[in-house]
Amino acid sequence: KAVFCLKPIWILYMLKVEDAMGSNDYIYAPKLGEWGIRAKVNTDLDMSFITIQKVASSSMSQCLRMAGWGEEWCDDYVPQSRNFVLIRNPIDRWVSGMTHHCFYNVGPTPKTKQKLLDSIVEGGLSIYLWPQSWHIENVPDLEIIKMDSNWVANVKSLLGVNYIPYNNQISGDKLVTETLFSEYSLDTDVVAKLRTVYADDFALFET
């Protein structure tokens, strides 16, 4: 049996924000719940695949569905014998997370470099900027697939699929927003702050 798993991660001081698209987003204080894992589990294969926002999560959800892992979310995550997760370059993920955070009006776009530096805080501003390490804390027997030049081939081999869907087509104003943060990501002060705040993520990706 294959099911998605979702259990609330951050359980204190939740602030709901209506975004410009009419849907809901959330800003949370960094308080970790018992498991707090967003994953898809295949009990027949005794495997789970943990998904993290802004780490090919939409593509992986489709990919896992194509591989026959089902579509439903379960109430509680139970680690299997083999547990997998994708880990993305923290700088690339920050660019993607900030683009989403600001483009969909979850939070204001920083107008100056200093305001941008001030926005890079421990725990991130929203789920799209939470450290990747938070999503996998204490998961046993975890196998990490780094999103490097080989990640697509590694996932295809693992799941037995022919291709990985790509869903994030960016254009217009959203592309302008992403370009802004891409340029900021080359700034030495920004990189230094990211390396401090997301130290655990850099260790996961670069080790």
XYZ file of N, CA and C in Angstrom, residues 29 35 65 70 74-75 87 92 101 104 137-138 147 165 172 180 182-183 190 195:
60
model
N 6.532 29.857 13.942
C 7.718 29.880 14.790
C 8.409 28.525 14.673
N 7.032 14.220 14.532
C 7.671 13.774 13.295
C 7.702 14.919 12.296
N 3.780 9.193 -8.192
C 2.489 8.712 -8.648
C 2.653 7.820 -9.886
N 0.715 5.735 -5.250
C -0.553 6.227 -4.737
C -0.619 7.733 -4.654
N -1.493 10.264 4.355
C -1.867 9.592 5.593
C -1.688 10.549 6.771
N -2.154 10.155 7.927
C -2.138 11.046 9.084
C -0.783 11.109 9.782
N 18.017 16.581 -1.485
C 18.564 17.768 -0.843
C 19.105 18.689 -1.939
N 20.436 27.871 -4.197
C 19.397 27.753 -5.224
C 18.016 27.667 -4.600
N 7.923 33.313 -1.815
C 7.517 34.059 -0.635
C 7.078 35.480 -1.000
N 4.065 35.716 -4.294
C 2.693 35.427 -3.901
C 2.258 36.205 -2.661
N 14.863 15.658 10.407
C 15.478 15.461 11.714
C 15.056 14.134 12.328
N 16.037 13.353 12.722
C 15.828 12.084 13.435
C 15.203 10.972 12.604
N 20.748 17.033 -5.223
C 20.307 17.549 -6.511
C 21.497 18.138 -7.270
N 8.959 14.662 -14.302
C 8.199 15.825 -14.768
C 8.803 17.113 -14.238
N 7.241 36.172 -16.959
C 6.635 37.423 -16.529
C 7.207 37.978 -15.245
N 15.868 38.897 -9.569
C 16.344 39.771 -8.489
C 17.092 38.969 -7.435
N 18.253 35.909 -7.701
C 19.407 35.225 -8.296
C 20.619 36.133 -8.289
N 20.395 37.404 -8.591
C 21.499 38.368 -8.561
C 21.996 38.583 -7.135
N 25.529 38.198 1.197
C 24.342 37.357 1.215
C 24.732 35.898 1.354
N 25.181 30.950 4.492
C 26.020 29.852 4.997
C 25.965 29.757 6.517
